C-alpha positions as a Python dict, from the first residue, in 0.01 Angstrom:
ca = {
    (1, 'M'): (0, 0, 0),
    (2, 'E'): (-134, 51, 347),
    (3, 'K'): (-225, -318, 370),
    (4, 'S'): (118, -435, 256),
    (5, 'T'): (306, -227, 512),
    (6, 'P'): (224, -439, 820),
    (7, 'I'): (300, -758, 624),
    (8, 'A'): (646, -627, 531),
    (9, 'A'): (699, -513, 886),
    (10, 'H'): (600, -858, 1009),
    (11, 'R'): (853, -1020, 773),
    (12, 'I'): (1130, -790, 893),
    (13, 'S'): (1055, -850, 1258),
    (14, 'K'): (1041, -1227, 1204),
    (15, 'A'): (1380, -1227, 1026),
    (16, 'S'): (1535, -1015, 1299),
    (17, 'V'): (1478, -1278, 1566),
    (18, 'I'): (1682, -1552, 1392),
    (19, 'P'): (1944, -1650, 1653),
    (20, 'L'): (2308, -1588, 1563),
    (21, 'E'): (2410, -1951, 1621),
    (22, 'K'): (2192, -2051, 1324),
    (23, 'G'): (2385, -1818, 1099),
    (24, 'K'): (2741, -1847, 966),
    (25, 'I'): (2933, -1756, 1283),
    (26, 'P'): (3151, -2058, 1378),
    (27, 'P'): (3114, -2210, 1727),
    (28, 'Q'): (3337, -2023, 1970),
    (29, 'A'): (3393, -1933, 2334),
    (30, 'V'): (3618, -1626, 2323),
    (31, 'D'): (3523, -1523, 2678),
    (32, 'L'): (3639, -1861, 2811),
    (33, 'E'): (3959, -1834, 2605),
    (34, 'E'): (4032, -1506, 2783),
    (35, 'V'): (3960, -1660, 3125),
    (36, 'V'): (4182, -1964, 3061),
    (37, 'L'): (4478, -1761, 2933),
    (38, 'G'): (4445, -1516, 3222),
    (39, 'A'): (4436, -1800, 3476),
    (40, 'M'): (4746, -1960, 3323),
    (41, 'M'): (4939, -1635, 3365),
    (42, 'I'): (4846, -1589, 3732),
    (43, 'D'): (4856, -1948, 3861),
    (44, 'K'): (5111, -2219, 3773),
    (45, 'K'): (4858, -2486, 3871),
    (46, 'G'): (4639, -2367, 3584),
    (47, 'V'): (4918, -2432, 3334),
    (48, 'D'): (4971, -2787, 3461),
    (49, 'E'): (4600, -2869, 3438),
    (50, 'V'): (4536, -2767, 3077),
    (51, 'I'): (4871, -2788, 2896),
    (52, 'D'): (4792, -3145, 2784),
    (53, 'I'): (4435, -3059, 2680),
    (54, 'L'): (4486, -2756, 2457),
    (55, 'H'): (4709, -2670, 2163),
    (56, 'P'): (4733, -2335, 1980),
    (57, 'D'): (4490, -2426, 1700),
    (58, 'V'): (4196, -2471, 1941),
    (59, 'F'): (4177, -2096, 2007),
    (60, 'Y'): (3932, -1910, 1787),
    (61, 'K'): (4092, -1567, 1827),
    (62, 'E'): (4427, -1537, 1654),
    (63, 'A'): (4579, -1320, 1930),
    (64, 'H'): (4500, -1598, 2180),
    (65, 'R'): (4688, -1852, 1967),
    (66, 'Y'): (5005, -1641, 1986),
    (67, 'I'): (4970, -1600, 2364),
    (68, 'Y'): (4919, -1972, 2417),
    (69, 'E'): (5220, -2052, 2194),
    (70, 'A'): (5432, -1827, 2417),
    (71, 'I'): (5301, -2001, 2732),
    (72, 'F'): (5367, -2344, 2580),
    (73, 'T'): (5723, -2244, 2483),
    (74, 'L'): (5793, -2128, 2839),
    (75, 'F'): (5644, -2449, 2983),
    (76, 'E'): (5861, -2669, 2755),
    (77, 'S'): (6170, -2476, 2860),
    (78, 'S'): (6078, -2518, 3230),
    (79, 'E'): (6059, -2139, 3261),
    (80, 'P'): (5809, -1967, 3494),
    (81, 'V'): (5482, -1858, 3332),
    (82, 'D'): (5348, -1515, 3434),
    (83, 'L'): (5253, -1181, 3286),
    (84, 'L'): (5613, -1059, 3248),
    (85, 'T'): (5762, -1382, 3107),
    (86, 'V'): (5480, -1423, 2855),
    (87, 'S'): (5526, -1063, 2742),
    (88, 'A'): (5901, -1118, 2708),
    (89, 'Q'): (5849, -1439, 2509),
    (90, 'L'): (5605, -1266, 2272),
    (91, 'K'): (5860, -989, 2218),
    (92, 'K'): (6124, -1252, 2147),
    (93, 'D'): (5891, -1415, 1892),
    (94, 'E'): (5807, -1069, 1748),
    (95, 'K'): (5437, -1133, 1809),
    (96, 'L'): (5358, -902, 2101),
    (97, 'D'): (5174, -646, 1882),
    (98, 'L'): (4983, -928, 1705),
    (99, 'A'): (4877, -1057, 2048),
    (100, 'G'): (4733, -718, 2149),
    (101, 'G'): (5031, -575, 2336),
    (102, 'D'): (5104, -554, 2709),
    (103, 'F'): (4773, -379, 2773),
    (104, 'Y'): (4576, -680, 2644),
    (105, 'L'): (4783, -923, 2854),
    (106, 'I'): (4711, -715, 3166),
    (107, 'K'): (4342, -712, 3074),
    (108, 'L'): (4341, -1093, 3055),
    (109, 'T'): (4492, -1133, 3402),
    (110, 'Q'): (4232, -894, 3547),
    (111, 'K'): (3944, -1106, 3416),
    (112, 'V'): (4006, -1388, 3662),
    (113, 'A'): (4105, -1424, 4027),
    (114, 'S'): (4224, -1788, 4029),
    (115, 'S'): (4256, -2100, 3816),
    (116, 'A'): (3945, -2262, 3965),
    (117, 'H'): (3745, -2464, 3708),
    (118, 'I'): (4013, -2400, 3445),
    (119, 'E'): (4006, -2761, 3323),
    (120, 'F'): (3629, -2746, 3271),
    (121, 'H'): (3665, -2419, 3078),
    (122, 'A'): (3948, -2564, 2867),
    (123, 'R'): (3734, -2864, 2767),
    (124, 'I'): (3457, -2631, 2649),
    (125, 'I'): (3712, -2448, 2431),
    (126, 'L'): (3822, -2784, 2291),
    (127, 'Q'): (3461, -2881, 2219),
    (128, 'K'): (3406, -2560, 2023),
    (129, 'Y'): (3720, -2635, 1824),
    (130, 'I'): (3595, -2987, 1745),
    (131, 'Q'): (3264, -2838, 1630),
    (132, 'R'): (3448, -2600, 1397),
    (133, 'S'): (3660, -2890, 1269),
    (134, 'L'): (3349, -3098, 1196),
    (135, 'I'): (3192, -2807, 1008),
    (136, 'K'): (3510, -2766, 802),
    (137, 'I'): (3532, -3140, 726),
    (138, 'S'): (3161, -3155, 636),
    (139, 'S'): (3195, -2860, 400),
    (140, 'E'): (3491, -3025, 226),
    (141, 'I'): (3302, -3356, 194),
    (142, 'I'): (2995, -3180, 50),
    (143, 'E'): (3210, -2995, -203),
    (144, 'E'): (3391, -3314, -310),
    (145, 'A'): (3064, -3510, -326),
    (146, 'Y'): (2926, -3265, -587),
    (147, 'E'): (3224, -3328, -816),
    (148, 'E'): (3134, -3586, -1082),
    (149, 'G'): (3485, -3729, -1111),
    (150, 'T'): (3513, -3815, -740),
    (151, 'D'): (3549, -4184, -657),
    (152, 'V'): (3284, -4252, -393),
    (153, 'F'): (3493, -4512, -207),
    (154, 'D'): (3792, -4278, -189),
    (155, 'L'): (3555, -4007, -62),
    (156, 'L'): (3419, -4239, 208),
    (157, 'D'): (3769, -4341, 315),
    (158, 'N'): (3885, -3980, 326),
    (159, 'A'): (3578, -3874, 524),
    (160, 'E'): (3617, -4153, 779),
    (161, 'S'): (3989, -4083, 814),
    (162, 'K'): (3927, -3715, 893),
    (163, 'L'): (3647, -3796, 1136),
    (164, 'Y'): (3868, -4056, 1307),
    (165, 'E'): (4138, -3793, 1355),
    (166, 'V'): (3886, -3563, 1523),
    (167, 'T'): (3756, -3847, 1741),
    (168, 'Q'): (4106, -3925, 1864),
    (169, 'G'): (4183, -3558, 1926),
    (170, 'N'): (4473, -3617, 1693),
    (171, 'L'): (4418, -3362, 1420),
    (172, 'K'): (4700, -3318, 1174),
    (173, 'R'): (4965, -3071, 1273),
    (174, 'S'): (5257, -2913, 1098),
    (175, 'A'): (5610, -3055, 1110),
    (176, 'E'): (5754, -3087, 1461),
    (177, 'T'): (6083, -2930, 1563),
    (178, 'A'): (6392, -3137, 1635),
    (179, 'Q'): (6376, -3018, 1997),
    (180, 'N'): (6026, -3165, 2048),
    (181, 'L'): (6121, -3490, 1879),
    (182, 'V'): (6437, -3529, 2089),
    (183, 'I'): (6231, -3481, 2406),
    (184, 'Q'): (5984, -3747, 2288),
    (185, 'A'): (6265, -3987, 2197),
    (186, 'K'): (6435, -3943, 2536),
    (187, 'R'): (6106, -4006, 2712),
    (188, 'K'): (6054, -4326, 2512),
    (189, 'I'): (6409, -4446, 2590),
    (190, 'E'): (6340, -4392, 2961),
    (191, 'E'): (6020, -4596, 2932),
    (192, 'I'): (6206, -4877, 2752),
    (193, 'S'): (6467, -4892, 3027),
    (194, 'N'): (6191, -4993, 3269),
    (195, 'Q'): (6049, -5260, 3035),
    (196, 'E'): (6344, -5499, 3013),
    (197, 'G'): (6443, -5365, 2673),
    (198, 'L'): (6111, -5428, 2493),
    (199, 'S'): (5978, -5110, 2338),
    (200, 'G'): (5710, -5280, 2127),
    (201, 'I'): (5448, -5555, 2146),
    (202, 'P'): (5604, -5883, 2269),
    (203, 'S'): (5542, -6173, 2029),
    (204, 'G'): (5596, -6434, 2299),
    (205, 'F'): (5895, -6579, 2110),
    (206, 'D'): (6200, -6480, 2314),
    (207, 'K'): (6464, -6467, 2039),
    (208, 'V'): (6231, -6285, 1800),
    (209, 'D'): (6156, -6026, 2069),
    (210, 'K'): (6525, -5988, 2146),
    (211, 'L'): (6597, -5914, 1779),
    (212, 'T'): (6304, -5675, 1721),
    (213, 'S'): (6252, -5538, 2077),
    (214, 'G'): (5890, -5637, 2014),
    (215, 'W'): (5671, -5538, 1718),
    (216, 'Q'): (5711, -5162, 1690),
    (217, 'P'): (5427, -4909, 1652),
    (218, 'S'): (5375, -4787, 1292),
    (219, 'D'): (5577, -5079, 1147),
    (220, 'L'): (5452, -5296, 860),
    (221, 'V'): (5571, -5654, 914),
    (222, 'I'): (5547, -5910, 633),
    (223, 'I'): (5556, -6282, 720),
    (224, 'A'): (5581, -6487, 401),
    (225, 'A'): (5591, -6860, 331),
    (226, 'R'): (5478, -7132, 92),
    (227, 'P'): (5142, -7304, 160),
    (228, 'G'): (5158, -7548, 450),
    (229, 'M'): (5455, -7384, 623),
    (230, 'G'): (5242, -7252, 909),
    (231, 'K'): (5177, -6882, 844),
    (232, 'T'): (4837, -6889, 1012),
    (233, 'A'): (4964, -7110, 1296),
    (234, 'L'): (5252, -6874, 1370),
    (235, 'T'): (5039, -6559, 1376),
    (236, 'L'): (4768, -6732, 1578),
    (237, 'S'): (5031, -6839, 1830),
    (238, 'M'): (5154, -6480, 1846),
    (239, 'A'): (4800, -6342, 1877),
    (240, 'R'): (4737, -6585, 2161),
    (241, 'N'): (5062, -6491, 2341),
    (242, 'I'): (4987, -6120, 2306),
    (243, 'A'): (4616, -6127, 2395),
    (244, 'V'): (4619, -6398, 2665),
    (245, 'N'): (4960, -6357, 2830),
    (246, 'A'): (5011, -5982, 2789),
    (247, 'G'): (4644, -5876, 2780),
    (248, 'I'): (4708, -5653, 2477),
    (249, 'P'): (4410, -5607, 2236),
    (250, 'V'): (4470, -5771, 1895),
    (251, 'A'): (4265, -5754, 1572),
    (252, 'F'): (4294, -6061, 1345),
    (253, 'F'): (4153, -6028, 991),
    (254, 'S'): (4121, -6373, 832),
    (255, 'L'): (4038, -6376, 461),
    (256, 'E'): (4103, -6750, 421),
    (257, 'M'): (3962, -6931, 725),
    (258, 'S'): (3638, -6871, 916),
    (259, 'S'): (3643, -6723, 1265),
    (260, 'V'): (3510, -7053, 1409),
    (261, 'Q'): (3795, -7249, 1246),
    (262, 'L'): (4049, -7004, 1388),
    (263, 'I'): (3909, -7013, 1739),
    (264, 'T'): (3898, -7395, 1719),
    (265, 'R'): (4270, -7391, 1640),
    (266, 'L'): (4332, -7166, 1937),
    (267, 'I'): (4125, -7393, 2164),
    (268, 'S'): (4328, -7691, 2039),
    (269, 'S'): (4652, -7506, 2113),
    (270, 'E'): (4530, -7394, 2455),
    (271, 'T'): (4389, -7728, 2573),
    (272, 'G'): (4620, -7980, 2403),
    (273, 'L'): (4317, -8147, 2240),
    (274, 'S'): (4352, -8228, 1871),
    (275, 'S'): (4155, -8029, 1615),
    (276, 'E'): (4001, -8355, 1490),
    (277, 'K'): (3852, -8431, 1832),
    (278, 'L'): (3719, -8077, 1862),
    (279, 'R'): (3560, -8097, 1516),
    (280, 'T'): (3386, -8428, 1588),
    (281, 'G'): (3305, -8353, 1951),
    (282, 'K'): (3410, -8703, 2059),
    (283, 'L'): (3569, -8610, 2390),
    (284, 'E'): (3611, -8817, 2704),
    (285, 'K'): (3471, -8687, 3035),
    (286, 'H'): (3812, -8567, 3155),
    (287, 'E'): (3870, -8398, 2818),
    (288, 'W'): (3545, -8202, 2856),
    (289, 'E'): (3666, -8086, 3196),
    (290, 'Q'): (4003, -7999, 3046),
    (291, 'L'): (3827, -7802, 2772),
    (292, 'N'): (3604, -7605, 3010),
    (293, 'V'): (3889, -7513, 3244),
    (294, 'K'): (4157, -7419, 2992),
    (295, 'V'): (3944, -7204, 2758),
    (296, 'K'): (3858, -6956, 3034),
    (297, 'S'): (4172, -6751, 2978),
    (298, 'L'): (4099, -6751, 2604),
    (299, 'E'): (3742, -6634, 2663),
    (300, 'K'): (3866, -6330, 2852),
    (301, 'A'): (4138, -6243, 2599),
    (302, 'P'): (4099, -5910, 2409),
    (303, 'L'): (4119, -6085, 2071),
    (304, 'F'): (3892, -5966, 1788),
    (305, 'I'): (3856, -6189, 1478),
    (306, 'D'): (3701, -6069, 1152),
    (307, 'D'): (3656, -6329, 875),
    (308, 'T'): (3509, -6107, 602),
    (309, 'P'): (3611, -6267, 266),
    (310, 'S'): (3767, -6065, -19),
    (311, 'L'): (3817, -5771, 215),
    (312, 'S'): (3909, -5447, 39),
    (313, 'I'): (4178, -5218, 177),
    (314, 'F'): (3909, -4952, 225),
    (315, 'D'): (3696, -5186, 440),
    (316, 'L'): (4001, -5300, 637),
    (317, 'R'): (4100, -4944, 725),
    (318, 'A'): (3743, -4860, 829),
    (319, 'K'): (3715, -5171, 1049),
    (320, 'A'): (4060, -5119, 1204),
    (321, 'R'): (3979, -4756, 1291),
    (322, 'R'): (3657, -4863, 1464),
    (323, 'L'): (3836, -5135, 1661),
    (324, 'A'): (4107, -4888, 1761),
    (325, 'S'): (3848, -4634, 1872),
    (326, 'Q'): (3617, -4879, 2054),
    (327, 'H'): (3859, -5139, 2191),
    (328, 'G'): (4204, -4977, 2177),
    (329, 'I'): (4365, -5248, 1960),
    (330, 'R'): (4744, -5232, 1953),
    (331, 'L'): (4821, -5491, 1685),
    (332, 'V'): (4659, -5574, 1349),
    (333, 'I'): (4714, -5909, 1173),
    (334, 'I'): (4598, -5982, 814),
    (335, 'D'): (4583, -6339, 680),
    (336, 'Y'): (4670, -6296, 400),
    (337, 'L'): (4768, -6006, 174),
    (338, 'Q'): (4708, -6167, -168),
    (339, 'L'): (4342, -6235, -82),
    (340, 'M'): (4272, -5864, -34),
    (341, 'T'): (4136, -5635, -303),
    (342, 'G'): (4223, -5274, -377),
    (343, 'G'): (3862, -5156, -398),
    (344, 'A'): (3654, -5013, -683),
    (345, 'S'): (3917, -4754, -778),
    (346, 'Q'): (4167, -5032, -869),
    (347, 'K'): (3948, -5227, -1113),
    (348, 'G'): (4124, -5085, -1417),
    (349, 'G'): (4478, -5172, -1306),
    (350, 'N'): (4668, -5500, -1308),
    (351, 'R'): (4722, -5720, -1004),
    (352, 'E'): (5074, -5593, -938),
    (353, 'Q'): (4945, -5234, -917),
    (354, 'E'): (4667, -5350, -686),
    (355, 'I'): (4910, -5528, -452),
    (356, 'S'): (5125, -5214, -454),
    (357, 'T'): (4823, -5006, -348),
    (358, 'I'): (4733, -5256, -74),
    (359, 'S'): (5084, -5270, 76),
    (360, 'R'): (5118, -4891, 62),
    (361, 'N'): (4784, -4849, 241),
    (362, 'L'): (4876, -5107, 504),
    (363, 'K'): (5185, -4904, 587),
    (364, 'A'): (4972, -4587, 598),
    (365, 'L'): (4728, -4763, 833),
    (366, 'A'): (5012, -4866, 1066),
    (367, 'K'): (5129, -4502, 1086),
    (368, 'E'): (4777, -4362, 1124),
    (369, 'L'): (4682, -4592, 1414),
    (370, 'N'): (5041, -4602, 1544),
    (371, 'V'): (5025, -4980, 1581),
    (372, 'P'): (5225, -5262, 1418),
    (373, 'V'): (5048, -5424, 1122),
    (374, 'I'): (5147, -5784, 1044),
    (375, 'A'): (5047, -5906, 697),
    (376, 'L'): (5095, -6262, 580),
    (377, 'S'): (5204, -6316, 221),
    (378, 'Q'): (5247, -6599, -27),
    (379, 'L'): (5576, -6690, -193),
    (380, 'S'): (5615, -6779, -560),
    (381, 'R'): (5670, -7134, -686),
    (382, 'A'): (6039, -7052, -742),
    (383, 'V'): (6105, -7199, -396),
    (384, 'E'): (5970, -7540, -501),
    (385, 'T'): (6155, -7555, -832),
    (386, 'R'): (6488, -7439, -692),
    (387, 'G'): (6743, -7715, -636),
    (388, 'G'): (6931, -7762, -308),
    (389, 'S'): (6813, -7555, -13),
    (390, 'K'): (6449, -7450, -13),
    (391, 'R'): (6514, -7163, 228),
    (392, 'P'): (6320, -6855, 99),
    (393, 'I'): (6489, -6534, -12),
    (394, 'L'): (6351, -6185, -78),
    (395, 'S'): (6320, -6239, -453),
    (396, 'D'): (6072, -6522, -385),
    (397, 'L'): (5811, -6271, -267),
    (398, 'R'): (5521, -6224, -502),
    (399, 'E'): (5504, -5864, -624),
    (400, 'S'): (5825, -5824, -420),
    (401, 'G'): (5901, -5476, -551),
    (402, 'A'): (5603, -5318, -376),
    (403, 'I'): (5585, -5538, -65),
    (404, 'E'): (5958, -5534, 7),
    (405, 'Q'): (5975, -5157, -37),
    (406, 'D'): (5683, -5074, 196),
    (407, 'A'): (5763, -5326, 471),
    (408, 'D'): (5979, -5241, 772),
    (409, 'I'): (6039, -5611, 840),
    (410, 'V'): (6022, -5897, 588),
    (411, 'S'): (6041, -6245, 738),
    (412, 'F'): (5995, -6602, 617),
    (413, 'I'): (5888, -6934, 769),
    (414, 'Y'): (6094, -7236, 664),
    (415, 'R'): (6031, -7596, 772),
    (416, 'P'): (6283, -7838, 612),
    (417, 'E'): (6076, -8130, 741),
    (418, 'Y'): (5803, -8031, 492),
    (419, 'Y'): (6048, -8097, 206),
    (420, 'K'): (6160, -8432, 357),
    (421, 'I'): (6490, -8276, 470),
    (422, 'D'): (6583, -8456, 793),
    (423, 'E'): (6883, -8246, 904),
    (424, 'W'): (6963, -7878, 926),
    (425, 'D'): (7251, -7755, 710),
    (426, 'D'): (7465, -7669, 1013),
    (427, 'E'): (7785, -7825, 1143),
    (428, 'E'): (7602, -8034, 1403),
    (429, 'R'): (7355, -8168, 1144),
    (430, 'T'): (7072, -8113, 1395),
    (431, 'P'): (6750, -8307, 1322),
    (432, 'T'): (6474, -8089, 1172),
    (433, 'Q'): (6186, -8286, 1320),
    (434, 'G'): (5935, -8058, 1492),
    (435, 'Q'): (6137, -7745, 1415),
    (436, 'A'): (6091, -7435, 1201),
    (437, 'E'): (6304, -7136, 1111),
    (438, 'F'): (6185, -6778, 1139),
    (439, 'I'): (6402, -6589, 891),
    (440, 'V'): (6429, -6210, 924),
    (441, 'A'): (6549, -6112, 575),
    (442, 'K'): (6486, -5738, 596),
    (443, 'H'): (6484, -5525, 910),
    (444, 'R'): (6479, -5152, 853),
    (445, 'N'): (6566, -5064, 1212),
    (446, 'G'): (6763, -5365, 1331),
    (447, 'G'): (6965, -5676, 1253),
    (448, 'L'): (6892, -5993, 1057),
    (449, 'D'): (6884, -6347, 1190),
    (450, 'N'): (6751, -6701, 1139),
    (451, 'I'): (6567, -6804, 1456),
    (452, 'R'): (6461, -7163, 1520),
    (453, 'L'): (6122, -7230, 1678),
    (454, 'K'): (5941, -7540, 1799),
    (455, 'F'): (5657, -7645, 1567),
    (456, 'I'): (5386, -7869, 1714),
    (457, 'A'): (5203, -7985, 1401),
    (458, 'Q'): (4924, -8173, 1578),
    (459, 'L'): (4814, -7859, 1761),
    (460, 'G'): (4898, -7612, 1483),
    (461, 'K'): (5121, -7425, 1725),
    (462, 'F'): (5462, -7260, 1742),
    (463, 'D'): (5664, -7222, 2062),
    (464, 'N'): (6010, -7128, 2185),
    (465, 'L'): (6259, -7401, 2099),
    (466, 'D'): (6440, -7347, 2429),
    (467, 'D'): (6132, -7459, 2620),
    (468, 'F'): (6265, -7813, 2566),
    (469, 'D'): (6620, -7932, 2626),
    (470, 'S'): (6631, -8121, 2297),
    (471, 'P'): (6413, -8174, 1988),
    (472, 'F'): (6317, -8515, 2123),
    (473, 'E'): (6238, -8425, 2483),
    (474, 'F'): (5889, -8317, 2375),
    (475, 'Q'): (5825, -8671, 2248),
    (476, 'S'): (5974, -8833, 2560),
    (477, 'K'): (5759, -8653, 2817),
    (478, 'M'): (5502, -8931, 2863),
    (479, 'N'): (5251, -8965, 3140),
    (480, 'A'): (5183, -9273, 3348),
    (481, 'D'): (4962, -9421, 3076),
    (482, 'G'): (5238, -9394, 2821),
    (483, 'E'): (5073, -9093, 2652),
    (484, 'N'): (5214, -8755, 2573),
    (485, 'P'): (5053, -8502, 2811),
    (486, 'F'): (5085, -8223, 2551),
    (487, 'I'): (4902, -8413, 2276),
    (488, 'S'): (4567, -8587, 2286),
    (489, 'R'): (4499, -8944, 2165),
    (490, 'N'): (4423, -9037, 1804),
    (491, 'L'): (4606, -8742, 1655),
    (492, 'P'): (4569, -8675, 1283),
    (493, 'S'): (4870, -8640, 1061),
    (494, 'A'): (5044, -8303, 1034),
    (495, 'D'): (4883, -8239, 695),
    (496, 'Q'): (4535, -8321, 828),
    (497, 'A'): (4570, -8106, 1136),
    (498, 'F'): (4753, -7818, 979),
    (499, 'G'): (4639, -7805, 618),
    (500, 'S'): (4401, -7534, 502),
    (501, 'G'): (4152, -7513, 221),
    (502, 'M'): (4401, -7317, 18),
    (503, 'N'): (4651, -7601, 27),
    (504, 'D'): (4396, -7854, -100),
    (505, 'D'): (4301, -7643, -400),
    (506, 'P'): (4562, -7655, -678),
    (507, 'G'): (4404, -7348, -835),
    (508, 'A'): (4463, -7143, -522),
    (509, 'D'): (4838, -7130, -576),
    (510, 'P'): (4875, -6983, -926),
    (511, 'D'): (5174, -6829, -1093),
    (512, 'D'): (5290, -6483, -999),
    (513, 'N'): (5081, -6305, -1262),
    (514, 'D'): (4764, -6503, -1192),
    (515, 'V'): (4694, -6444, -824),
    (516, 'P'): (4333, -6505, -710),
    (517, 'F'): (4133, -6205, -591),
}
């Protein structure tokens, strides 16, 4: 017994030196919370410096949350913030006793002499809150991972979503009051008034932007058309306008074409050199110079292209979050929706259910990142078999019930020239050559319209129709050698330049219930 006593004593002494931070006490900085709150009540400058950094949930001590809520309420109401006004606001909220009473408020103001270093202290408090959030998220993930019925891909998506929210400092909050939302809306309206009426991302097509006020954050936009109408060309033209002209970061997910093919199209559009010449490399000396000079703006553009085939909605969301975090992307384009998969959890369902899951998740992604998401979509063969006008309508959408319901804007591309229709069905019987129609068939927050655009088949490019006085002026602008300065020599046909692999494969355009994965 005598020999065992020192051993037991040694064990006790060893256990007693385990530091508290290795135990179960969450990360915290209560002393700094006291200093920050005290400084805010004695110096208005302190309030201005940290009001945008902190929110009530970051405080570890519950009493401090109530005090900060009172300070925040006074700040929003443009009321002075001091010991007396905070006390009065807590009484009004019936939380003064929960906050420790007047004595505790006085104690806080006595802990500090000024608001010096308050921002530094506030950021430490925020860091402790992030640590607690990570511990909470990790615990939830561990608990879910032990459950046998958990789908591992759903678990990964959920984990990444929660971590992304922490990274962005955008942790989920409760419902906002009407007062807060009205203030936000008024602020946004003031910003719009200084931006010539465009509140969203400008597409570069004047009439489209006038109708939509630009692509709006959190909107899901569907652009649908039959094969060969120019879905990829239109979105590439938009991506180019947004990234090159406006300098806005764009993510382009191409499930059909490779990234090299897409960038070759953009180079063709930018330089005026045909895709055929760029593929073969048979360029004249002046064309090489033209190529080197005109691609410089494209090289500097914040355009990110991902050509992962058969991309699942889970992978898309993960990639988009990373791009948003690392590069600040403000627009996501997917080409095209029917080539996506719903992931492992959707293997048991039919294709219509899978498309429904994909479109619902695309809308959720748009709201999560607060960016517009543009998804291209195929139309059913009903357009081809219909007599008379081939102009698409909403019922032509594949799996239209899900896509139409989730989308904020549904639009179509229509080129009568493709169907050998030489004149528009208007009173003037305008020629359709080199023209396309951008049809806005559903617009949740605005009007509908059919907008005509210029389509330059040889370059796979769309442009504003008003850039030329007439449909034929483009053809008449010849240089001294009798050549069109916008188009290079030896141009391929429209089908050669603009066709895609999907259009050459008859099996790639199946019936509605037999869509390829």
